Amino acid sequence: MMAISRLNVSSRGLGLSNVTSTFTSNAISLPSCQSGLRNLTRRGLRTSCVLSNAASGGSGLGNVKDQILPSVHDDEDVRSPSFRTLREPRTVSLIPCPMTFGQPFTGTDMGPELLMQKGLPSMLSNLGWRVDRVPEVLGKSPTSPTSTPASSFNAKNSSLVGTGAKELAKICYSKSEEGRFPLTLGGDHSISLGSLAGVLRSRPNTGVIWVDAHADLNTPWISESGNMHGMPVGLLMEGMVPEGKSVGEIEGLNWLSEDWKGEDGWPAYTNGEKPPTLQPSSIVYVGLRDVDKEEREAIKSLNIKYYSMYDIDRLGIGTVMEKSVEHLLKDDPDRPLHLSYDIDAVDPGQAPATGTTVRGGLTYREAHFVAERIANSGNLASADLVELNPTLSDETGAEETVDLGLQILTSMMGKSII
Ligand SMILES: NC(=[NH2+])NCCC[C@H](N)C(=O)O
């Protein structure tokens, strides 16, 4: 036990620069991972290479592989994901959302296609899901950032982000209404403004698990960067908008204002309905390690539940996830849950291909466990996986990150070891 936890802690210490440069030199001079292993072992990084074999689907070292098997347990078994808040037959709506205007890098739009090409739809059907493939959500006009006037708010590309999020919100809303599981593939994390708003409109009592290195609790009134991938939680969270201001006045976000007139797929708020919001008690953060000053203050003053990397080191991921699930389900065991998974929650050693890497993240197994435990709650009803950007790492790192994304997705959708 001691040995395992020490190994975890030390693998957190492998910084992006270390790991990436090791892979970079291997990628150029050594074609196979077997050769990579020799180099890595010399540097004492054997774990990382075993992971890269696992990620590449089992080729290479002996029996290291990742199998996609649905659970064989019966409903009584606590390990058996039942997705019981959904309508039968259990259907996942797979929503590719390659939108990237919430942060500065291009390349985040490649995530959905890579995940699809690598077989996500058939993996999901092997897990027992009916798969409803939704056409790409790209957002409508304005079509290019150059045609967009600069936002008068500290929210870069807000018209593009907001219009795109509205399109996604419509889809997540209608799929949730049909009792399906909206599974959104980003794109940067600003898309979750849309997925979460859509899901919350249909299922207002949804509880949220936000797995991320960052809190994404900014608003244009407090953000240091103005990047909207740092704002999806803040824009929906009750208590984050200053007195006398409203999210609906931001360009592109009028669909979140109380006097929204309504359009096809996103009706006006009538009969006392309010625009979707998230209560501070309805979210749990897991994996935080890079939180802006104002976000920290908001987390404390709103009493938002969080488990930072410090807490994960202290308590272990098992306890952290028990407490997270218990926090969200204590008052309503039948509450639907939404899992928003930013790949940058994972340590850059295992997930280098993303835009805002922060050292000291979740290990490979912790990254899986988070998804497995939420699936096993039986309450998971919607999810996002965001911020894969294969252009921000060498080829090996890109492939490992996409493969890890696929494994996290299949874990949250019910893949089980036994
Ligand atoms: N989803 C993300 N990667 N978010 C990063 C946010 C970083 C920083 N807190 C910001 O607001 O700019």
XYZ file of C-alpha atoms and ligand atoms in Angstrom:
430
model
C 0.000 0.000 0.000
C 2.774 2.367 0.980
C 4.633 1.494 -2.170
C 1.615 2.205 -4.326
C 0.882 5.567 -2.843
C 4.512 6.565 -3.088
C 4.531 5.558 -6.720
C 1.445 7.679 -7.364
C 2.870 10.679 -5.666
C 6.146 10.408 -7.470
C 4.482 9.988 -10.845
C 2.713 13.302 -10.151
C 6.102 14.858 -9.929
C 6.981 14.007 -13.538
C 6.606 17.367 -15.096
C 5.334 18.053 -18.575
C 8.723 19.219 -19.675
C 10.444 16.037 -18.487
C 7.995 13.641 -19.990
C 7.387 15.500 -23.201
C 11.022 15.980 -23.991
C 11.676 12.298 -23.323
C 8.955 11.300 -25.744
C 10.005 13.885 -28.280
C 13.502 12.541 -28.556
C 12.190 8.965 -28.679
C 9.681 9.837 -31.352
C 12.387 11.178 -33.591
C 15.083 8.576 -33.152
C 13.285 5.426 -32.013
C 10.322 4.060 -33.889
C 8.974 1.547 -31.381
C 7.856 1.952 -27.832
C 9.975 -1.040 -26.890
C 12.980 1.117 -27.605
C 11.259 3.941 -25.798
C 11.026 1.684 -22.769
C 14.803 1.312 -22.603
C 15.228 5.056 -22.531
C 12.438 5.591 -20.090
C 13.672 2.842 -17.777
C 17.080 4.438 -17.757
C 15.421 7.577 -16.497
C 13.343 5.646 -13.978
C 10.067 6.358 -15.801
C 8.991 2.824 -16.547
C 5.384 3.455 -15.497
C 4.881 6.014 -18.200
C 5.898 3.684 -20.979
C 3.694 0.861 -19.764
C 0.875 3.377 -19.926
C 1.711 4.338 -23.453
C 1.443 0.676 -24.447
C -1.871 0.371 -22.713
C -3.023 3.479 -24.456
C -2.035 2.177 -27.855
C -4.552 -0.623 -27.521
C -2.446 -3.485 -26.293
C 0.296 -3.704 -28.855
C 3.793 -4.044 -27.530
C 4.491 -5.304 -24.060
C 2.980 -8.695 -23.241
C -0.571 -8.527 -22.028
C -0.820 -4.792 -21.423
C -4.088 -3.835 -23.070
C -7.340 -2.123 -22.516
C -10.478 -4.191 -22.972
C -13.909 -2.700 -23.453
C -16.222 -4.953 -21.476
C -19.609 -4.059 -20.029
C -20.306 -4.983 -16.457
C -21.629 -8.505 -15.878
C -22.926 -7.795 -12.382
C -26.599 -7.831 -11.523
C -28.463 -4.761 -10.323
C -27.808 -5.518 -6.680
C -24.077 -5.225 -7.177
C -22.761 -1.809 -6.187
C -20.191 -2.041 -8.961
C -22.804 -2.380 -11.649
C -23.603 0.866 -13.457
C -27.326 1.004 -14.088
C -27.849 4.565 -15.450
C -31.233 4.324 -13.808
C -32.355 7.911 -14.334
C -32.534 7.365 -18.134
C -35.392 6.042 -20.191
C -35.236 2.508 -21.601
C -33.907 1.429 -24.006
C -30.751 3.084 -22.744
C -29.626 5.501 -25.458
C -26.591 7.754 -25.675
C -26.711 10.817 -27.913
C -23.172 11.297 -29.110
C -22.629 14.993 -29.792
C -19.409 16.093 -31.508
C -18.824 19.732 -30.638
C -15.529 20.908 -32.133
C -15.771 24.514 -30.928
C -12.580 26.281 -29.904
C -13.257 29.975 -29.389
C -13.135 29.799 -25.608
C -9.335 29.696 -25.592
C -6.480 30.795 -27.826
C -5.322 27.557 -29.507
C -6.551 25.977 -32.689
C -6.512 22.176 -32.676
C -9.075 21.640 -29.910
C -11.539 21.080 -32.752
C -9.822 17.793 -33.657
C -10.904 15.966 -30.489
C -14.345 14.708 -31.553
C -13.226 13.397 -34.933
C -10.274 11.519 -33.466
C -12.433 9.929 -30.786
C -15.007 8.903 -33.402
C -12.377 7.590 -35.808
C -10.878 5.476 -33.060
C -14.185 3.703 -32.668
C -16.104 5.419 -29.857
C -19.561 4.611 -31.325
C -18.898 0.873 -31.557
C -17.254 0.830 -28.130
C -20.437 2.327 -26.714
C -22.652 -0.131 -28.523
C -20.455 -2.959 -27.176
C -21.227 -1.612 -23.726
C -24.930 -2.121 -24.398
C -25.897 1.407 -25.458
C -28.092 2.365 -28.375
C -26.079 5.051 -30.099
C -27.815 8.123 -31.481
C -25.212 9.946 -33.598
C -25.879 13.664 -33.679
C -24.388 15.835 -36.469
C -21.522 18.115 -35.438
C -22.496 21.198 -33.458
C -20.454 24.105 -34.768
C -22.502 27.092 -33.756
C -24.174 29.299 -36.342
C -23.538 32.899 -37.280
C -21.281 34.722 -36.743
C -19.143 32.228 -38.610
C -15.659 33.539 -38.174
C -13.958 35.481 -35.406
C -12.927 38.221 -37.807
C -16.542 39.049 -38.610
C -17.335 39.415 -34.936
C -17.134 42.740 -33.158
C -14.924 42.608 -30.094
C -16.981 41.930 -27.000
C -17.623 44.949 -24.860
C -17.195 42.566 -21.954
C -14.028 40.873 -20.792
C -15.122 37.713 -22.609
C -13.168 36.945 -25.780
C -15.208 35.799 -28.803
C -18.325 35.825 -26.671
C -20.683 35.935 -29.685
C -19.112 32.805 -31.145
C -18.876 30.987 -27.854
C -22.394 32.017 -26.866
C -24.100 31.204 -30.181
C -22.359 27.842 -30.312
C -23.267 27.094 -26.713
C -26.901 27.910 -27.467
C -26.946 25.381 -30.326
C -25.459 22.744 -28.040
C -27.884 23.693 -25.249
C -30.826 23.047 -27.606
C -29.584 19.566 -28.429
C -28.758 18.628 -24.843
C -32.145 19.962 -23.764
C -34.117 17.958 -26.309
C -32.090 14.767 -25.790
C -32.507 15.057 -22.010
C -36.249 15.548 -22.496
C -36.264 12.263 -24.432
C -34.600 10.494 -21.496
C -31.324 10.025 -23.370
C -27.740 10.481 -22.226
C -26.240 13.547 -23.956
C -22.500 12.848 -24.273
C -20.702 15.896 -25.645
C -17.215 15.700 -27.126
C -15.343 19.012 -27.073
C -14.021 21.322 -28.095
C -12.792 23.557 -25.308
C -14.476 23.753 -21.944
C -16.619 26.773 -22.863
C -18.935 24.290 -24.620
C -20.068 23.087 -21.199
C -21.931 26.353 -20.819
C -24.205 24.917 -23.530
C -24.354 21.285 -22.438
C -24.948 22.161 -18.816
C -27.552 24.833 -19.591
C -29.415 22.349 -21.819
C -29.339 19.559 -19.285
C -30.275 21.877 -16.388
C -33.249 23.243 -18.279
C -34.630 19.750 -18.683
C -33.408 18.289 -15.380
C -33.037 21.275 -13.009
C -32.043 19.105 -10.062
C -28.914 17.816 -11.850
C -25.795 17.527 -9.688
C -22.458 18.252 -11.329
C -19.023 16.654 -10.908
C -16.432 18.979 -12.417
C -13.170 17.098 -12.978
C -10.562 19.664 -13.889
C -7.266 21.267 -12.908
C -9.191 24.558 -13.034
C -12.393 25.768 -11.402
C -13.763 27.517 -14.547
C -15.694 29.691 -12.146
C -14.711 32.994 -13.740
C -17.097 35.536 -15.192
C -16.244 38.526 -17.386
C -16.357 40.622 -14.199
C -13.513 38.762 -12.501
C -11.598 36.814 -15.187
C -7.892 37.585 -15.531
C -7.611 36.140 -19.059
C -11.020 36.852 -20.611
C -10.948 33.280 -22.021
C -14.395 31.778 -21.841
C -13.226 28.200 -21.272
C -12.526 29.510 -17.760
C -16.158 30.641 -17.325
C -18.738 27.879 -17.949
C -19.395 27.242 -14.247
C -19.225 30.915 -13.244
C -21.755 32.015 -15.873
C -24.359 29.532 -14.627
C -23.603 29.635 -10.912
C -26.022 31.406 -8.615
C -24.191 34.136 -6.725
C -21.394 34.757 -9.242
C -22.881 37.681 -11.142
C -22.415 41.097 -9.477
C -25.484 43.051 -8.292
C -27.175 44.917 -11.112
C -25.433 42.857 -13.853
C -26.738 39.914 -15.828
C -25.204 37.178 -17.957
C -27.880 37.795 -20.586
C -26.396 41.207 -21.441
C -23.128 39.656 -22.671
C -22.941 39.400 -26.495
C -24.021 35.903 -27.579
C -25.612 35.065 -24.230
C -29.044 36.729 -24.551
C -30.593 33.238 -24.561
C -29.709 33.164 -20.851
C -31.575 36.375 -20.057
C -34.946 36.298 -18.323
C -36.638 38.227 -21.133
C -35.330 35.991 -23.930
C -37.989 35.969 -26.652
C -37.514 32.322 -27.557
C -36.620 30.532 -30.784
C -36.892 27.052 -32.232
C -35.471 24.569 -29.743
C -34.899 27.106 -26.953
C -38.255 28.592 -25.927
C -38.876 31.750 -23.897
C -38.906 31.416 -20.123
C -42.597 31.509 -19.254
C -44.868 30.382 -16.416
C -42.333 31.301 -13.774
C -39.482 29.404 -15.408
C -36.068 31.044 -14.864
C -32.997 30.710 -17.092
C -30.974 27.640 -16.065
C -28.723 28.158 -13.034
C -26.581 26.005 -10.834
C -26.750 26.168 -7.047
C -23.366 26.274 -5.298
C -24.353 23.143 -3.368
C -25.022 21.257 -6.636
C -21.425 20.947 -7.815
C -18.310 19.145 -6.600
C -14.861 19.864 -7.979
C -12.318 17.058 -8.268
C -8.662 17.563 -9.194
C -8.253 21.339 -8.733
C -4.714 22.678 -8.672
C -4.706 25.971 -10.564
C -7.362 28.333 -9.241
C -7.442 32.106 -9.792
C -7.572 34.450 -6.815
C -11.190 35.530 -7.309
C -12.254 31.942 -7.961
C -10.702 30.862 -4.660
C -12.618 33.532 -2.829
C -15.865 32.532 -4.529
C -15.352 28.849 -3.721
C -14.951 29.752 -0.076
C -17.703 32.349 0.183
C -20.264 30.217 -1.683
C -19.157 27.152 0.293
C -18.654 25.071 -2.856
C -17.512 21.498 -2.239
C -14.108 20.750 -3.707
C -11.439 18.080 -3.586
C -8.169 19.555 -4.790
C -5.071 17.500 -5.567
C -4.037 18.162 -1.981
C -7.214 16.436 -0.786
C -6.696 13.561 -3.206
C -3.170 13.058 -1.864
C -4.416 13.295 1.693
C -7.575 11.176 1.520
C -7.007 8.981 -1.524
C -9.197 9.013 -4.587
C -11.523 6.323 -3.159
C -12.593 8.455 -0.206
C -12.753 11.589 -2.340
C -15.195 9.985 -4.746
C -17.320 8.470 -1.953
C -17.613 11.903 -0.376
C -18.338 13.571 -3.716
C -21.164 11.187 -4.576
C -22.544 11.388 -1.049
C -22.505 15.208 -1.150
C -24.551 15.282 -4.351
C -26.963 12.470 -3.546
C -27.562 12.931 0.180
C -30.866 14.770 -0.212
C -32.083 12.984 -3.326
C -30.665 9.555 -4.154
C -32.411 9.642 -7.553
C -30.870 12.879 -8.692
C -29.344 12.828 -12.213
C -25.617 13.612 -12.355
C -23.615 15.404 -15.038
C -19.880 14.679 -15.307
C -17.804 17.385 -16.960
C -14.360 15.932 -17.549
C -11.515 18.193 -18.656
C -8.601 16.051 -19.796
C -6.251 18.550 -18.139
C -7.346 17.110 -14.791
C -4.980 14.260 -15.625
C -1.260 14.680 -15.067
C 0.521 16.042 -18.165
C 2.721 12.931 -18.077
C -0.330 10.917 -19.191
C -2.283 13.664 -20.958
C 0.158 16.112 -22.550
C -2.056 17.075 -25.518
C -4.141 19.844 -23.994
C -3.927 23.633 -23.795
C -3.612 24.491 -20.102
C -1.472 21.726 -18.613
C -0.689 21.890 -14.918
C 1.751 19.497 -13.287
C 0.716 17.294 -10.394
C -2.560 15.919 -11.765
C -4.541 12.691 -11.540
C -2.620 9.491 -12.203
C -3.759 7.109 -14.928
C -5.739 4.945 -12.508
C -7.181 7.896 -10.581
C -8.385 9.345 -13.884
C -10.250 6.109 -14.599
C -11.525 5.656 -11.071
C -13.278 9.021 -11.063
C -15.268 7.978 -14.143
C -15.892 4.425 -12.917
C -17.163 5.545 -9.532
C -19.570 8.077 -11.004
C -20.864 5.477 -13.461
C -21.369 3.085 -10.576
C -23.508 5.583 -8.691
C -26.209 4.632 -11.209
C -27.144 8.326 -11.483
C -24.947 9.508 -14.333
C -27.218 10.973 -17.017
C -25.030 13.306 -19.121
C -21.356 14.161 -19.598
C -18.711 16.107 -21.515
C -15.107 15.307 -22.338
C -13.182 18.416 -23.327
C -9.878 20.100 -24.134
C -8.140 17.355 -26.143
C -5.716 19.162 -28.434
C -3.472 16.791 -30.391
C -1.543 19.667 -31.963
C -0.038 20.686 -28.630
C 2.148 17.637 -28.154
C 4.280 15.288 -30.232
C 2.596 12.399 -32.004
C 3.047 9.884 -29.214
C 1.707 12.274 -26.614
C -1.251 13.143 -28.827
C -2.117 9.498 -29.332
C -1.797 8.719 -25.633
C -4.032 11.609 -24.708
C -6.751 10.679 -27.205
C -6.575 7.031 -26.125
C -6.848 8.044 -22.509
C -9.864 10.170 -23.433
C -11.486 7.122 -25.035
C -10.806 5.008 -21.978
C -12.215 7.625 -19.627
C -15.320 7.851 -21.828
C -15.868 4.096 -21.861
C -15.280 3.961 -18.090
C -17.933 6.580 -17.443
C -20.307 4.750 -19.775
C -20.052 1.487 -17.887
C -16.859 -0.322 -18.848
C -15.862 -2.614 -16.066
C -12.716 -4.613 -15.320
C -14.641 -7.772 -14.361
N -11.051 24.611 -18.985
C -9.844 25.165 -18.828
N -8.788 24.583 -19.345
N -9.775 26.292 -18.162
C -8.586 27.030 -17.906
C -8.866 28.324 -17.218
C -7.605 29.036 -16.837
C -7.817 30.351 -16.091
N -8.389 30.148 -14.798
C -8.682 31.292 -16.899
O -9.780 31.581 -16.514
O -8.234 31.749 -17.931
